[in-house]
PDB file of C-alpha atoms in Angstrom:
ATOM      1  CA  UNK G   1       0.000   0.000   0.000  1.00 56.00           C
ATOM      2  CA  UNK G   2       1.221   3.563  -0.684  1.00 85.00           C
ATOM      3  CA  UNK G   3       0.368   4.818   2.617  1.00 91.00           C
ATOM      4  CA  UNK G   4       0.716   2.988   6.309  1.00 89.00           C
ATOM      5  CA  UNK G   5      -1.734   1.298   7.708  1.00 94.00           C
ATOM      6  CA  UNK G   6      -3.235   2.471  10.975  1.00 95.00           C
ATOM      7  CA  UNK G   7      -5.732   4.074  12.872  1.00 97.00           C
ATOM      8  CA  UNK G   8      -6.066   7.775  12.634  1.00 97.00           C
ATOM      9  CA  UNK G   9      -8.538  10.936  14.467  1.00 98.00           C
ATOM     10  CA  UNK G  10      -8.584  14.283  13.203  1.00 98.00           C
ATOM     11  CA  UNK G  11     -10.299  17.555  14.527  1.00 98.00           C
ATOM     12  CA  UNK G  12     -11.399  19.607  12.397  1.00 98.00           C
ATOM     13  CA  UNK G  13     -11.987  23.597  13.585  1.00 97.00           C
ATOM     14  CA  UNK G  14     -12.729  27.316  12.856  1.00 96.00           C
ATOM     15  CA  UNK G  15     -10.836  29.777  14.281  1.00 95.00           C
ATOM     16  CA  UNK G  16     -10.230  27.098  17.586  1.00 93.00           C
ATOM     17  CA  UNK G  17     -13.446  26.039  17.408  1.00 96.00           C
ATOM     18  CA  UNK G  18     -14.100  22.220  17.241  1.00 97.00           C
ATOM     19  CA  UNK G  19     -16.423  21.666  14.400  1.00 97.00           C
ATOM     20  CA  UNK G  20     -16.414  18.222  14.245  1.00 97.00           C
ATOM     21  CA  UNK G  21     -14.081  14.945  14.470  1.00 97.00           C
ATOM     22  CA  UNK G  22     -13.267  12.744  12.082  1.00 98.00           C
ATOM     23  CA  UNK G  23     -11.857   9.020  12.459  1.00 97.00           C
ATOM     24  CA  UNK G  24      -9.998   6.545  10.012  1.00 97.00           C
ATOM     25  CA  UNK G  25      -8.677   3.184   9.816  1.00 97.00           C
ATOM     26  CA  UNK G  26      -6.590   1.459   6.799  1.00 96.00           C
ATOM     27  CA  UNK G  27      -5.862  -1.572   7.047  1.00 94.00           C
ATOM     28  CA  UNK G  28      -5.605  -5.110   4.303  1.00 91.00           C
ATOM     29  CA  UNK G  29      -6.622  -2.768   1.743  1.00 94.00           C
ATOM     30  CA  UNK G  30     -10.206  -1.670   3.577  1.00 96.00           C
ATOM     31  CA  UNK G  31     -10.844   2.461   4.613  1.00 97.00           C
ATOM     32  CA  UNK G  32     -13.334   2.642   7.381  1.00 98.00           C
ATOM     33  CA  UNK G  33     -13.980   6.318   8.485  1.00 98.00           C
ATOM     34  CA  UNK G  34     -16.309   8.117   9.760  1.00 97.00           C
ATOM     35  CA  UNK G  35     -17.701  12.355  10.412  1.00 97.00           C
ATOM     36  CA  UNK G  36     -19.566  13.267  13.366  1.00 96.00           C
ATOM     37  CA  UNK G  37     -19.992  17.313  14.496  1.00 95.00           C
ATOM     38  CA  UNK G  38     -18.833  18.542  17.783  1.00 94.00           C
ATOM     39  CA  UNK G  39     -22.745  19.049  18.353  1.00 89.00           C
ATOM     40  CA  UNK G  40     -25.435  17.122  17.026  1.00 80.00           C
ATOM     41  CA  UNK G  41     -26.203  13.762  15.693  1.00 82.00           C
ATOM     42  CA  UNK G  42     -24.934  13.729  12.088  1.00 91.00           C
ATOM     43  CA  UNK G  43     -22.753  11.421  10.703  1.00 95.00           C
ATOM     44  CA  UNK G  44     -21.251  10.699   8.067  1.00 97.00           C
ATOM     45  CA  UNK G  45     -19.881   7.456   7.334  1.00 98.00           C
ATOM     46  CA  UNK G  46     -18.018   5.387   4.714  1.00 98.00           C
ATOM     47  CA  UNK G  47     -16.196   2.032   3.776  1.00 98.00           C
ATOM     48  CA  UNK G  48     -14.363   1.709   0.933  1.00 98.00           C
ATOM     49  CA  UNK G  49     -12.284  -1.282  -0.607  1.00 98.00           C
ATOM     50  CA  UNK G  50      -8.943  -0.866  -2.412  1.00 97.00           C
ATOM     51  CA  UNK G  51      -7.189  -3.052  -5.139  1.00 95.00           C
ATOM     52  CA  UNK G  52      -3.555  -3.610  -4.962  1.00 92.00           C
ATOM     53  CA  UNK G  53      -2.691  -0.058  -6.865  1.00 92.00           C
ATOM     54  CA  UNK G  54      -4.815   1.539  -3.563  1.00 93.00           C
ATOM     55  CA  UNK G  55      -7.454   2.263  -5.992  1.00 95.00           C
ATOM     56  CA  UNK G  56     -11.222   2.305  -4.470  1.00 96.00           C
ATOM     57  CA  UNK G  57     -13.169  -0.938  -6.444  1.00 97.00           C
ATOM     58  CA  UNK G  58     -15.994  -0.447  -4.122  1.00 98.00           C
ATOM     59  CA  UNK G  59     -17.536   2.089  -1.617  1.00 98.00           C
ATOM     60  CA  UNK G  60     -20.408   2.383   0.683  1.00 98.00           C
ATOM     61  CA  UNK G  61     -21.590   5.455   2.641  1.00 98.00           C
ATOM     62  CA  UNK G  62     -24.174   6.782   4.216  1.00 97.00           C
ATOM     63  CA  UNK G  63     -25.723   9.537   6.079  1.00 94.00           C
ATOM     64  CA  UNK G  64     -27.568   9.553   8.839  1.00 93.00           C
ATOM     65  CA  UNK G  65     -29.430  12.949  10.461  1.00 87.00           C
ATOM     66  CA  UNK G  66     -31.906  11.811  13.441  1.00 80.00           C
ATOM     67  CA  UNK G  67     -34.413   9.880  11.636  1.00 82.00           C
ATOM     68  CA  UNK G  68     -33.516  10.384   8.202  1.00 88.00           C
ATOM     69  CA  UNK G  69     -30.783   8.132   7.044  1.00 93.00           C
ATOM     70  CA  UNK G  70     -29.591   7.801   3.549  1.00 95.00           C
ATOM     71  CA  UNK G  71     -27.398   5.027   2.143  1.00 97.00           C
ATOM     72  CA  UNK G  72     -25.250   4.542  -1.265  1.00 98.00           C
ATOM     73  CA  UNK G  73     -23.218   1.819  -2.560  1.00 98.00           C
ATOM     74  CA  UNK G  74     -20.922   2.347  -5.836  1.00 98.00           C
ATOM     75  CA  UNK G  75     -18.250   0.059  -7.597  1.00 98.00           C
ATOM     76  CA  UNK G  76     -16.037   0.709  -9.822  1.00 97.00           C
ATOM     77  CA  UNK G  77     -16.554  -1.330 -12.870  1.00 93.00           C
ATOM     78  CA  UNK G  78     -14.188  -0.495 -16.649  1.00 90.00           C
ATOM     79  CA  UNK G  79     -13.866   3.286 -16.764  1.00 94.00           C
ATOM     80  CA  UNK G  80     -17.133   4.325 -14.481  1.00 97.00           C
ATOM     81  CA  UNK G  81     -18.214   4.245 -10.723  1.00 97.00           C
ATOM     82  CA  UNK G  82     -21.619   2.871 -10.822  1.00 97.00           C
ATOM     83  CA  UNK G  83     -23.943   2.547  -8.032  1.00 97.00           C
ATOM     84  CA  UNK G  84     -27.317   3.489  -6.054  1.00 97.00           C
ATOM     85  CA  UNK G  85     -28.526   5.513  -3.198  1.00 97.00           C
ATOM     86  CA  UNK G  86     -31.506   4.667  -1.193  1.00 95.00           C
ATOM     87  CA  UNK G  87     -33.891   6.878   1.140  1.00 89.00           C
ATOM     88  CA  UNK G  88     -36.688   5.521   2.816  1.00 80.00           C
ATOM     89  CA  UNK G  89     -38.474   3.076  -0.006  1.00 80.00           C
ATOM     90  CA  UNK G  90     -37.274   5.006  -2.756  1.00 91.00           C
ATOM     91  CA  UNK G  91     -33.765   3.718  -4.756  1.00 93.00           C
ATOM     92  CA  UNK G  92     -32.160   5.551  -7.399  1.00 94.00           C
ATOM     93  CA  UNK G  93     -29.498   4.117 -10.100  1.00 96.00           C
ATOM     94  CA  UNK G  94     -26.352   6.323 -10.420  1.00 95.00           C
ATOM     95  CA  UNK G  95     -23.669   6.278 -13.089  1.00 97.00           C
ATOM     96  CA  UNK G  96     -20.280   8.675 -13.385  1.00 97.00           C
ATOM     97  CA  UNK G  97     -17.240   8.442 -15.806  1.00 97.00           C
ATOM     98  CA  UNK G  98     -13.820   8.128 -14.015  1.00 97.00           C
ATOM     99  CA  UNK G  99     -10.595  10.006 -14.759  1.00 95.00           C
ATOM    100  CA  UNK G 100      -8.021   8.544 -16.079  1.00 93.00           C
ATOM    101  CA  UNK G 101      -6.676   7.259 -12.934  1.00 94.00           C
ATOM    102  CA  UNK G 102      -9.390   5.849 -11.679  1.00 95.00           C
ATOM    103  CA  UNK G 103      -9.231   7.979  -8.712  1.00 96.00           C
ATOM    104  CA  UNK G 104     -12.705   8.539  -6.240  1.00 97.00           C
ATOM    105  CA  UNK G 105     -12.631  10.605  -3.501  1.00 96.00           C
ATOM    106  CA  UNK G 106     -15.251   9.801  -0.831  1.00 97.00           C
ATOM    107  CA  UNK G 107     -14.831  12.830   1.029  1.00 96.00           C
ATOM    108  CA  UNK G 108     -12.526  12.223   4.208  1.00 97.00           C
ATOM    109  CA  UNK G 109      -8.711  13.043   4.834  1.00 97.00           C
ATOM    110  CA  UNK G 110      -7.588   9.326   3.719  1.00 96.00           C
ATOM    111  CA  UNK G 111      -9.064   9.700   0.375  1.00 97.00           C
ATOM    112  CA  UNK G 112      -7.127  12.718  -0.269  1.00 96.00           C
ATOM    113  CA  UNK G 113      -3.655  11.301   1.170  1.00 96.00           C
ATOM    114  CA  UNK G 114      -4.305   8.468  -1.322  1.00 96.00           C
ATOM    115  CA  UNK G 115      -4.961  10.495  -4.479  1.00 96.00           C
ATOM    116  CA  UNK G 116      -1.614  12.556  -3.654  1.00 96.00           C
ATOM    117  CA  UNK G 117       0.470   8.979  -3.054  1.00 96.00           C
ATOM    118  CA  UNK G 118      -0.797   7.898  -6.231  1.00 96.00           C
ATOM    119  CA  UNK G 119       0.426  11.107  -7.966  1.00 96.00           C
ATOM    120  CA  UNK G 120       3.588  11.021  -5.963  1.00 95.00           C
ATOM    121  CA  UNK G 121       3.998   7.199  -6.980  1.00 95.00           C
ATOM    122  CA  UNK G 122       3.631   8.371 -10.754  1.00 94.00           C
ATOM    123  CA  UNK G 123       6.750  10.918 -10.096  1.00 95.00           C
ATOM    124  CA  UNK G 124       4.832  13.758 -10.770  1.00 96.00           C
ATOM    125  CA  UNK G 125       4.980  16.727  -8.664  1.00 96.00           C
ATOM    126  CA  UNK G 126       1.882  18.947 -10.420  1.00 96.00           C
ATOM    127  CA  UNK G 127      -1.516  16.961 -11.784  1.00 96.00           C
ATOM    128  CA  UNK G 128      -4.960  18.423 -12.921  1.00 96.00           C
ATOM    129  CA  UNK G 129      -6.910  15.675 -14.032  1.00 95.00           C
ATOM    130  CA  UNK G 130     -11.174  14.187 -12.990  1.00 96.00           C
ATOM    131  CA  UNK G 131     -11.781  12.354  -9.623  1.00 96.00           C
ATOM    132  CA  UNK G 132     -15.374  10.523  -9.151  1.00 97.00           C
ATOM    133  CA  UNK G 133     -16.318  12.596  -6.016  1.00 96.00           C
ATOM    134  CA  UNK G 134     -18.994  11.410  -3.369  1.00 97.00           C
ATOM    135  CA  UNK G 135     -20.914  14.565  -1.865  1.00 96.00           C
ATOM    136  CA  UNK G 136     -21.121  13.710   1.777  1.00 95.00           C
ATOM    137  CA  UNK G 137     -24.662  15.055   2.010  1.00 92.00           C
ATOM    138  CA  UNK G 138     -26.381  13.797  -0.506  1.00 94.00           C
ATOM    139  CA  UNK G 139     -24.096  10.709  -1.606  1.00 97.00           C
ATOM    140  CA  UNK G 140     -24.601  11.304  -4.957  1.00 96.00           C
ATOM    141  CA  UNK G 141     -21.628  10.754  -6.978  1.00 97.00           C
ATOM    142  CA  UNK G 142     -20.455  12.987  -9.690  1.00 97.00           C
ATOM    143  CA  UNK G 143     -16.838  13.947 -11.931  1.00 96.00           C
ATOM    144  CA  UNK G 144     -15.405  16.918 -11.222  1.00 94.00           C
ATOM    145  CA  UNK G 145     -11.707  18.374 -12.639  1.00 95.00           C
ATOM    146  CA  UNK G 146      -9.347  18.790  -9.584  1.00 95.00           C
ATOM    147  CA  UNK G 147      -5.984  19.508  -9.617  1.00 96.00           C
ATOM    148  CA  UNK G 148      -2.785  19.652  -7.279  1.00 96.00           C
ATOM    149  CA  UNK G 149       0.930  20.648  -6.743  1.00 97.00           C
ATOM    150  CA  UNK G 150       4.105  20.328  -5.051  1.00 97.00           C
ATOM    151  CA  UNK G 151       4.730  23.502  -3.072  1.00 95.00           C
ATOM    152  CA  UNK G 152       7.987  24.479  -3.517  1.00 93.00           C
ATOM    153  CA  UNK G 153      10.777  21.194  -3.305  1.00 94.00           C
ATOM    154  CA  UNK G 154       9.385  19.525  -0.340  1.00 95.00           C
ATOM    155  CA  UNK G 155       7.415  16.314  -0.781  1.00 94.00           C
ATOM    156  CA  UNK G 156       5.790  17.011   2.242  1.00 96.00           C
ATOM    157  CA  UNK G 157       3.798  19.978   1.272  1.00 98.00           C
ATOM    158  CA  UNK G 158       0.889  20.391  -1.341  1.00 98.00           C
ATOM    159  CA  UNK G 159      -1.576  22.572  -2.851  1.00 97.00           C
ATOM    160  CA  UNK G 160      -4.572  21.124  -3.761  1.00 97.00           C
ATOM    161  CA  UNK G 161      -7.804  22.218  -5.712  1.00 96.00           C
ATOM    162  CA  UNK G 162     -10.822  20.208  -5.226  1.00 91.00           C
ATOM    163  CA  UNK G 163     -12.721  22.795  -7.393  1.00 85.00           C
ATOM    164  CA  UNK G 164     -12.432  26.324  -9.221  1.00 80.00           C
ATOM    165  CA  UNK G 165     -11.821  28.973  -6.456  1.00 80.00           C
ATOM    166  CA  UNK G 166     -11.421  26.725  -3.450  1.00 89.00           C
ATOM    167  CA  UNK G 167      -7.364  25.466  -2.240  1.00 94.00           C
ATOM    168  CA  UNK G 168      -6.203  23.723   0.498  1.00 96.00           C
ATOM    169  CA  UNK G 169      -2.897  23.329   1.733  1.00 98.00           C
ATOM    170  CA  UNK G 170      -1.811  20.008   3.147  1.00 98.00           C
ATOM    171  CA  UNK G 171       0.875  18.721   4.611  1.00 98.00           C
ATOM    172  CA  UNK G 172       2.294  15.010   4.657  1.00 97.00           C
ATOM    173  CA  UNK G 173       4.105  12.786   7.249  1.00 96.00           C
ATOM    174  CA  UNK G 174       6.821  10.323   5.967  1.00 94.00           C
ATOM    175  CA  UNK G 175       4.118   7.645   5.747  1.00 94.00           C
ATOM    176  CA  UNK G 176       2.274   9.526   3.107  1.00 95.00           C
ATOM    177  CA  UNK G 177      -0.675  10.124   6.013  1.00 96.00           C
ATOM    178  CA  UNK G 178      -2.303  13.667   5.955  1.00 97.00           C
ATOM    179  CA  UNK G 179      -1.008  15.525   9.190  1.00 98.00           C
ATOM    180  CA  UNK G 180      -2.768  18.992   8.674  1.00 98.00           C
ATOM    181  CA  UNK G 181      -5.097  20.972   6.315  1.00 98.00           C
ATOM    182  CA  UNK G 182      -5.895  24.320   5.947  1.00 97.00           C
ATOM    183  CA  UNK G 183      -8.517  25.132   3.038  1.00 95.00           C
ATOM    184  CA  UNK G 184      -9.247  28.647   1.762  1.00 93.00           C
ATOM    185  CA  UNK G 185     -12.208  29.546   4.213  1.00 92.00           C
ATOM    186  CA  UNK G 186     -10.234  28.875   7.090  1.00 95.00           C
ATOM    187  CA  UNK G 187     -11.689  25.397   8.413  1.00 97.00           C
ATOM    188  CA  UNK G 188      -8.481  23.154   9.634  1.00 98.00           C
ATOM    189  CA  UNK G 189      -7.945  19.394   9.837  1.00 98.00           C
ATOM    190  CA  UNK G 190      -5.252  18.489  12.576  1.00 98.00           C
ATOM    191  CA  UNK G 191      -4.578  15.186  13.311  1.00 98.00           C
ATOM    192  CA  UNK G 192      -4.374  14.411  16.706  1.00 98.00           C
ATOM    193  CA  UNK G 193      -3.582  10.746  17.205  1.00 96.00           C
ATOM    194  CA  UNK G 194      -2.608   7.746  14.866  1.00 94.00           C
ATOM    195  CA  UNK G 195      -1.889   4.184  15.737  1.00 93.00           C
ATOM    196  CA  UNK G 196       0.351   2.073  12.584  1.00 81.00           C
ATOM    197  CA  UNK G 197      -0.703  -1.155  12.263  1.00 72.00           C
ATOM    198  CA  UNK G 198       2.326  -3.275  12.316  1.00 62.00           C
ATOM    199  CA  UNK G 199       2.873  -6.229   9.953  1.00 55.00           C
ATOM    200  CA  UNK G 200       2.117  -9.555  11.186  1.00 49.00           C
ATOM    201  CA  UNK G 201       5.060 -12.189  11.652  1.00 46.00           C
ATOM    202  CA  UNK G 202       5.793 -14.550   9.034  1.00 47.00           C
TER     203      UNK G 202
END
């Protein structure tokens, strides 16, 4: 895998303010995170399943708000990320072209510390290219054009543009984990604790 395996939390804040917390674990090639606000009972949650390039093949999320709880399952299947979402007794069909690189971003840090290993893996320090992205509210699926840098000559540190306008700057421990990011309105994902998973013996 491109990046260790481990357990990971991350709070995410305004201006000091804990807006909400955010918890990951990679491990045999299966994501399991989930979002839950400092207040309230939202959360977000997802599980995701990687090939052996640390490419997503399939992904489940859902979203649950009190009552209301809304559920979507996608695979990735030739060059598209099909799948469903379901709400109450209604079920709707869902199809979106992948990029090139088969990258899908289901909206928590991991996602984004994969896409960047992948680029980093390729030896390129600057990409702009389409990313199947899963809106974490409504868990419908759709391509957008993203694009991200190097800043400057040290791996560690990256620019990134998850759509026109918007940037985020994140920075990178040795494992290829996201450590911080800052995005352009001022929200900021610190992680706070991570746990490797260590290999087992032969």
């Amino acid at each position: 895998m491109l990046i260790a395996d481990g357990e990971f939390r991350y709070d995410i804040r305004r201006a000091g303010e804990l807006l909400a917390v955010e918890t990951e674990t990679l491990a045999w090639g299966r994501i399991h995170g989930s979002r839950r606000p400092a207040s309230g009972s939202n959360v977000y949650e997802v599980e995701a399943w990687l090939d052996d390039a640390g490419l997503v093949r399939s992904v489940t999320a859902s979203y649950n708000r009190g009552p209301f709880t809304r559920h979507a399952s996608y695979e990735s299947i030739d060059s598209f990320l099909r799948g469903n979402i379901s709400t109450g007794g209604s079920r709707n069909d869902l199809t979106t072209k992948l990029g090139r690189y088969g990258e899908v971003d289901a909206d928590l840090v991991i996602f984004r510390a994969l896409t960047i290993a992948h680029i980093r893996d390729r030896g390129q320090t600057r990409w702009t290219g389409r990313i199947a992205a899963i809106d974490p509210n409504t868990l419908v699926a759709a391509t957008s054009k993203q694009s991200c840098r190097q800043r400057g000559n040290d791996p560690h540190l990256w620019i990134y543009e998850p759509r026109m306008g918007d940037a985020e700057e994140i920075e990178l421990d040795d494992s290829g984990i996201v450590t911080r990011r800052r995005d352009s309105r001022g929200v900021e994902t610190v992680l706070v604790s991570k746990t490797e998973r260590e290999e087992p013996n032969p």
